[in-house]
């Protein structure tokens, strides 16, 4: 089990992580969500020992990482956001180098290297230089280097950035397989669909503070009283849009690209009222959908819609 | 110890595979010595036929070529340290240094691995230059091989710790390469290597690493023992320790990997 106890991390006058209290259970896939600069990577880096907390403590299996850094790092591995592999070396040389440093040797080193290459779909490219790899292959190698010594806990910091859907799907399936083998996974991403697909629990962090934590269902239930009416239409006039916005229970209405999105507080008759207004203004309807709030809606409602740096 | 050796062997393997290593660190100094050697032999022939060379002058000329060889050696200690330690900057840029920090290793192990590989690489380069210098151009580095070994190890330590220190200061590879090259050129000017021994200002050579390296090798070349070279050796060792200390202090910083 991993515990962040009142962890604060300051960089000069900036507070990157503000009094973080979080528990991640053994064997779960925990999703860490947040805008850029929210403090996710800083939290991950503190856990792996790259950064030291300004105050507070982090424990891994009841061992304080400040006092037992080496011991805890034997059970942890990081898949960094950026590629961290030697481009001039082959895939196998990369994996073997990091595996040896992690303490593997002999037959075990050979077997686990083969397993990692196979697991990441790189067995056929083991002797090829990394600089000849596609971006997706490099990302998979980035993962292979981290999992080769089969750590108990793996921290994945946006491992699917900039890759094609096939590689992304492969990586997500791999994460689930690793988890089924007993690995605890901390998964940081901006892609809500990925988090919803693979994570057992999710934490949303913003401006260094943990603002929500729970299962995806629990988090989504925060907006349970809301729903979205999506109307596809070829055109709408501003008078109709204004009238809809003024309806009781309607929180917002936006028309964008032949699609009208009406955010409602799930009040009875909202759909009917909206349709009545559209009919009154002779708006031609193509399709109507009702949508329950997604994780992205909750995320945006908690972290706001303003752009971040 | 095993982890240190894994880092050393990986670094050495990488460097020895690099064409830059063989071209700049081995072929270039040998080419320089070849050019100097041909210039000196031509000069000797001219002197012998036209001016009637005295025995004393001939001895001076041989000594002067050895001096050039020592200057070349001194420069390649520093150039070698630039090329070898630039690898450390690229480790940081490629995030591979960060990945090693996430492994169950101490920073001391990682530092030692990189530092020792720098020293070993420099020793290899300098040994090759010395052997080629002796075999091809009859350079008399020293009659005492033990003293030569001690001085060479100390100079390799100084150059490596200097390179390590500078590579820990700069996060950008291009900036590092530029600054290091300028530093080496500046040192060569201050030491008089590029101005036929003329110093830019009084004692300007005291500010350079070349001065202490070339001075100790010149002493060895002239048959001096370690006792007579005590000042040079002490300065080389002390500067090496200062730069190594500064490099360790920078290496301990938590954001070094960024």
mmCIF file of C-alpha atoms in Angstrom, chain A residues 52-196:
data_model
loop_
_atom_site.group_PDB
_atom_site.id
_atom_site.type_symbol
_atom_site.label_atom_id
_atom_site.label_comp_id
_atom_site.label_asym_id
_atom_site.label_seq_id
_atom_site.Cartn_x
_atom_site.Cartn_y
_atom_site.Cartn_z
ATOM 1 C CA UNK A 52 12.107 15.010 -1.726
ATOM 2 C CA UNK A 53 8.930 16.259 -0.048
ATOM 3 C CA UNK A 54 9.329 19.626 1.680
ATOM 4 C CA UNK A 55 7.248 18.198 4.508
ATOM 5 C CA UNK A 56 5.061 15.186 5.175
ATOM 6 C CA UNK A 57 5.887 11.565 4.478
ATOM 7 C CA UNK A 58 5.340 8.924 1.828
ATOM 8 C CA UNK A 59 5.255 5.253 2.760
ATOM 9 C CA UNK A 60 5.394 2.200 0.518
ATOM 10 C CA UNK A 61 4.368 -1.044 2.224
ATOM 11 C CA UNK A 62 4.722 0.823 5.551
ATOM 12 C CA UNK A 63 8.311 1.841 4.763
ATOM 13 C CA UNK A 64 9.047 5.560 4.759
ATOM 14 C CA UNK A 65 10.758 6.362 1.460
ATOM 15 C CA UNK A 66 12.863 9.080 3.121
ATOM 16 C CA UNK A 67 14.546 6.479 5.313
ATOM 17 C CA UNK A 68 14.277 3.375 3.134
ATOM 18 C CA UNK A 69 14.672 4.841 -0.344
ATOM 19 C CA UNK A 70 16.743 1.977 -1.753
ATOM 20 C CA UNK A 71 14.507 -0.722 -0.272
ATOM 21 C CA UNK A 72 11.316 0.870 -1.575
ATOM 22 C CA UNK A 73 12.788 1.547 -5.015
ATOM 23 C CA UNK A 74 13.325 -2.206 -5.397
ATOM 24 C CA UNK A 75 9.532 -2.517 -5.555
ATOM 25 C CA UNK A 76 8.864 0.591 -7.652
ATOM 26 C CA UNK A 77 9.364 1.489 -11.270
ATOM 27 C CA UNK A 78 8.610 4.606 -13.263
ATOM 28 C CA UNK A 79 7.546 4.869 -16.875
ATOM 29 C CA UNK A 80 8.400 8.526 -17.420
ATOM 30 C CA UNK A 81 6.358 10.886 -19.532
ATOM 31 C CA UNK A 82 9.379 11.479 -21.756
ATOM 32 C CA UNK A 83 11.304 8.725 -23.499
ATOM 33 C CA UNK A 84 14.185 7.598 -21.307
ATOM 34 C CA UNK A 85 16.057 5.141 -23.482
ATOM 35 C CA UNK A 86 19.409 5.100 -25.272
ATOM 36 C CA UNK A 87 18.711 5.749 -28.945
ATOM 37 C CA UNK A 88 22.128 4.486 -30.031
ATOM 38 C CA UNK A 89 21.607 1.116 -28.370
ATOM 39 C CA UNK A 90 19.366 -1.774 -29.398
ATOM 40 C CA UNK A 91 16.091 -2.561 -27.609
ATOM 41 C CA UNK A 92 17.674 -5.558 -25.905
ATOM 42 C CA UNK A 93 20.783 -3.607 -24.822
ATOM 43 C CA UNK A 94 18.547 -0.967 -23.243
ATOM 44 C CA UNK A 95 16.478 -3.473 -21.320
ATOM 45 C CA UNK A 96 19.495 -5.517 -20.216
ATOM 46 C CA UNK A 97 21.303 -2.406 -18.987
ATOM 47 C CA UNK A 98 18.427 -1.247 -16.779
ATOM 48 C CA UNK A 99 17.657 -4.815 -15.672
ATOM 49 C CA UNK A 100 21.257 -5.371 -14.570
ATOM 50 C CA UNK A 101 21.198 -2.126 -12.610
ATOM 51 C CA UNK A 102 17.952 -3.286 -10.994
ATOM 52 C CA UNK A 103 19.854 -6.360 -9.791
ATOM 53 C CA UNK A 104 18.953 -9.057 -12.315
ATOM 54 C CA UNK A 105 21.614 -11.494 -13.503
ATOM 55 C CA UNK A 106 22.193 -14.850 -15.181
ATOM 56 C CA UNK A 107 19.260 -16.921 -16.367
ATOM 57 C CA UNK A 108 16.757 -14.662 -14.608
ATOM 58 C CA UNK A 109 18.089 -11.655 -16.523
ATOM 59 C CA UNK A 110 17.787 -13.492 -19.821
ATOM 60 C CA UNK A 111 14.261 -14.785 -19.128
ATOM 61 C CA UNK A 112 12.906 -11.507 -17.838
ATOM 62 C CA UNK A 113 14.459 -9.578 -20.742
ATOM 63 C CA UNK A 114 12.741 -11.941 -23.193
ATOM 64 C CA UNK A 115 9.466 -11.590 -21.260
ATOM 65 C CA UNK A 116 9.637 -7.786 -21.287
ATOM 66 C CA UNK A 117 10.423 -7.704 -25.025
ATOM 67 C CA UNK A 118 7.609 -10.136 -25.749
ATOM 68 C CA UNK A 119 5.170 -8.334 -23.498
ATOM 69 C CA UNK A 120 5.760 -5.034 -25.283
ATOM 70 C CA UNK A 121 5.659 -6.605 -28.745
ATOM 71 C CA UNK A 122 9.333 -5.928 -29.453
ATOM 72 C CA UNK A 123 10.721 -9.463 -29.609
ATOM 73 C CA UNK A 124 11.232 -9.285 -33.376
ATOM 74 C CA UNK A 125 13.028 -5.943 -33.067
ATOM 75 C CA UNK A 126 15.270 -6.805 -30.140
ATOM 76 C CA UNK A 127 18.561 -6.263 -32.008
ATOM 77 C CA UNK A 128 17.405 -3.152 -33.867
ATOM 78 C CA UNK A 129 18.747 0.228 -32.800
ATOM 79 C CA UNK A 130 16.160 2.340 -30.989
ATOM 80 C CA UNK A 131 16.785 5.302 -33.321
ATOM 81 C CA UNK A 132 15.185 3.248 -36.123
ATOM 82 C CA UNK A 133 11.996 2.672 -34.079
ATOM 83 C CA UNK A 134 8.658 4.390 -34.576
ATOM 84 C CA UNK A 135 7.372 6.605 -31.770
ATOM 85 C CA UNK A 136 4.945 3.916 -30.618
ATOM 86 C CA UNK A 137 7.723 1.308 -30.454
ATOM 87 C CA UNK A 138 9.887 3.685 -28.440
ATOM 88 C CA UNK A 139 7.028 4.238 -25.985
ATOM 89 C CA UNK A 140 6.628 0.480 -25.616
ATOM 90 C CA UNK A 141 10.356 0.105 -25.028
ATOM 91 C CA UNK A 142 10.071 2.841 -22.406
ATOM 92 C CA UNK A 143 7.589 0.574 -20.616
ATOM 93 C CA UNK A 144 9.650 -2.593 -21.163
ATOM 94 C CA UNK A 145 12.672 -1.008 -19.451
ATOM 95 C CA UNK A 146 10.522 -0.277 -16.393
ATOM 96 C CA UNK A 147 8.737 -3.610 -16.066
ATOM 97 C CA UNK A 148 11.672 -5.912 -16.788
ATOM 98 C CA UNK A 149 12.405 -6.588 -13.118
ATOM 99 C CA UNK A 150 8.681 -7.103 -12.414
ATOM 100 C CA UNK A 151 8.230 -4.419 -9.750
ATOM 101 C CA UNK A 152 5.275 -4.547 -7.342
ATOM 102 C CA UNK A 153 4.282 -0.977 -8.131
ATOM 103 C CA UNK A 154 4.561 0.773 -11.457
ATOM 104 C CA UNK A 155 4.052 4.484 -11.964
ATOM 105 C CA UNK A 156 3.018 5.378 -15.496
ATOM 106 C CA UNK A 157 3.250 9.047 -16.320
ATOM 107 C CA UNK A 158 1.209 9.660 -19.473
ATOM 108 C CA UNK A 159 2.575 6.619 -21.309
ATOM 109 C CA UNK A 160 0.286 6.977 -24.324
ATOM 110 C CA UNK A 161 1.129 10.539 -25.359
ATOM 111 C CA UNK A 162 1.477 10.958 -29.111
ATOM 112 C CA UNK A 163 1.000 7.360 -30.226
ATOM 113 C CA UNK A 164 -1.317 5.683 -32.714
ATOM 114 C CA UNK A 165 -4.555 3.950 -31.576
ATOM 115 C CA UNK A 166 -3.049 0.460 -32.070
ATOM 116 C CA UNK A 167 -0.095 1.142 -29.796
ATOM 117 C CA UNK A 168 -2.377 2.889 -27.299
ATOM 118 C CA UNK A 169 -4.718 -0.069 -27.183
ATOM 119 C CA UNK A 170 -1.737 -2.424 -26.797
ATOM 120 C CA UNK A 171 -0.394 -0.369 -23.900
ATOM 121 C CA UNK A 172 -3.766 -0.210 -22.139
ATOM 122 C CA UNK A 173 -4.262 -3.972 -22.517
ATOM 123 C CA UNK A 174 -0.728 -4.491 -21.210
ATOM 124 C CA UNK A 175 -1.435 -2.377 -18.141
ATOM 125 C CA UNK A 176 -4.502 -4.467 -17.360
ATOM 126 C CA UNK A 177 -2.478 -7.655 -17.816
ATOM 127 C CA UNK A 178 0.222 -6.359 -15.468
ATOM 128 C CA UNK A 179 -2.456 -5.532 -12.947
ATOM 129 C CA UNK A 180 -3.964 -9.010 -13.262
ATOM 130 C CA UNK A 181 -0.487 -10.361 -12.435
ATOM 131 C CA UNK A 182 -0.652 -8.453 -9.158
ATOM 132 C CA UNK A 183 1.099 -5.214 -10.036
ATOM 133 C CA UNK A 184 -0.218 -1.993 -8.521
ATOM 134 C CA UNK A 185 -0.425 0.666 -11.213
ATOM 135 C CA UNK A 186 -0.504 4.419 -10.773
ATOM 136 C CA UNK A 187 -1.667 5.797 -14.077
ATOM 137 C CA UNK A 188 -1.391 9.469 -14.955
ATOM 138 C CA UNK A 189 -3.150 10.663 -18.076
ATOM 139 C CA UNK A 190 -5.104 13.423 -19.724
ATOM 140 C CA UNK A 191 -7.255 10.947 -21.611
ATOM 141 C CA UNK A 192 -10.440 10.430 -19.611
ATOM 142 C CA UNK A 193 -11.547 7.520 -21.746
ATOM 143 C CA UNK A 194 -8.338 5.630 -20.895
ATOM 144 C CA UNK A 195 -8.768 6.307 -17.202
ATOM 145 C CA UNK A 196 -12.426 5.233 -17.301
#
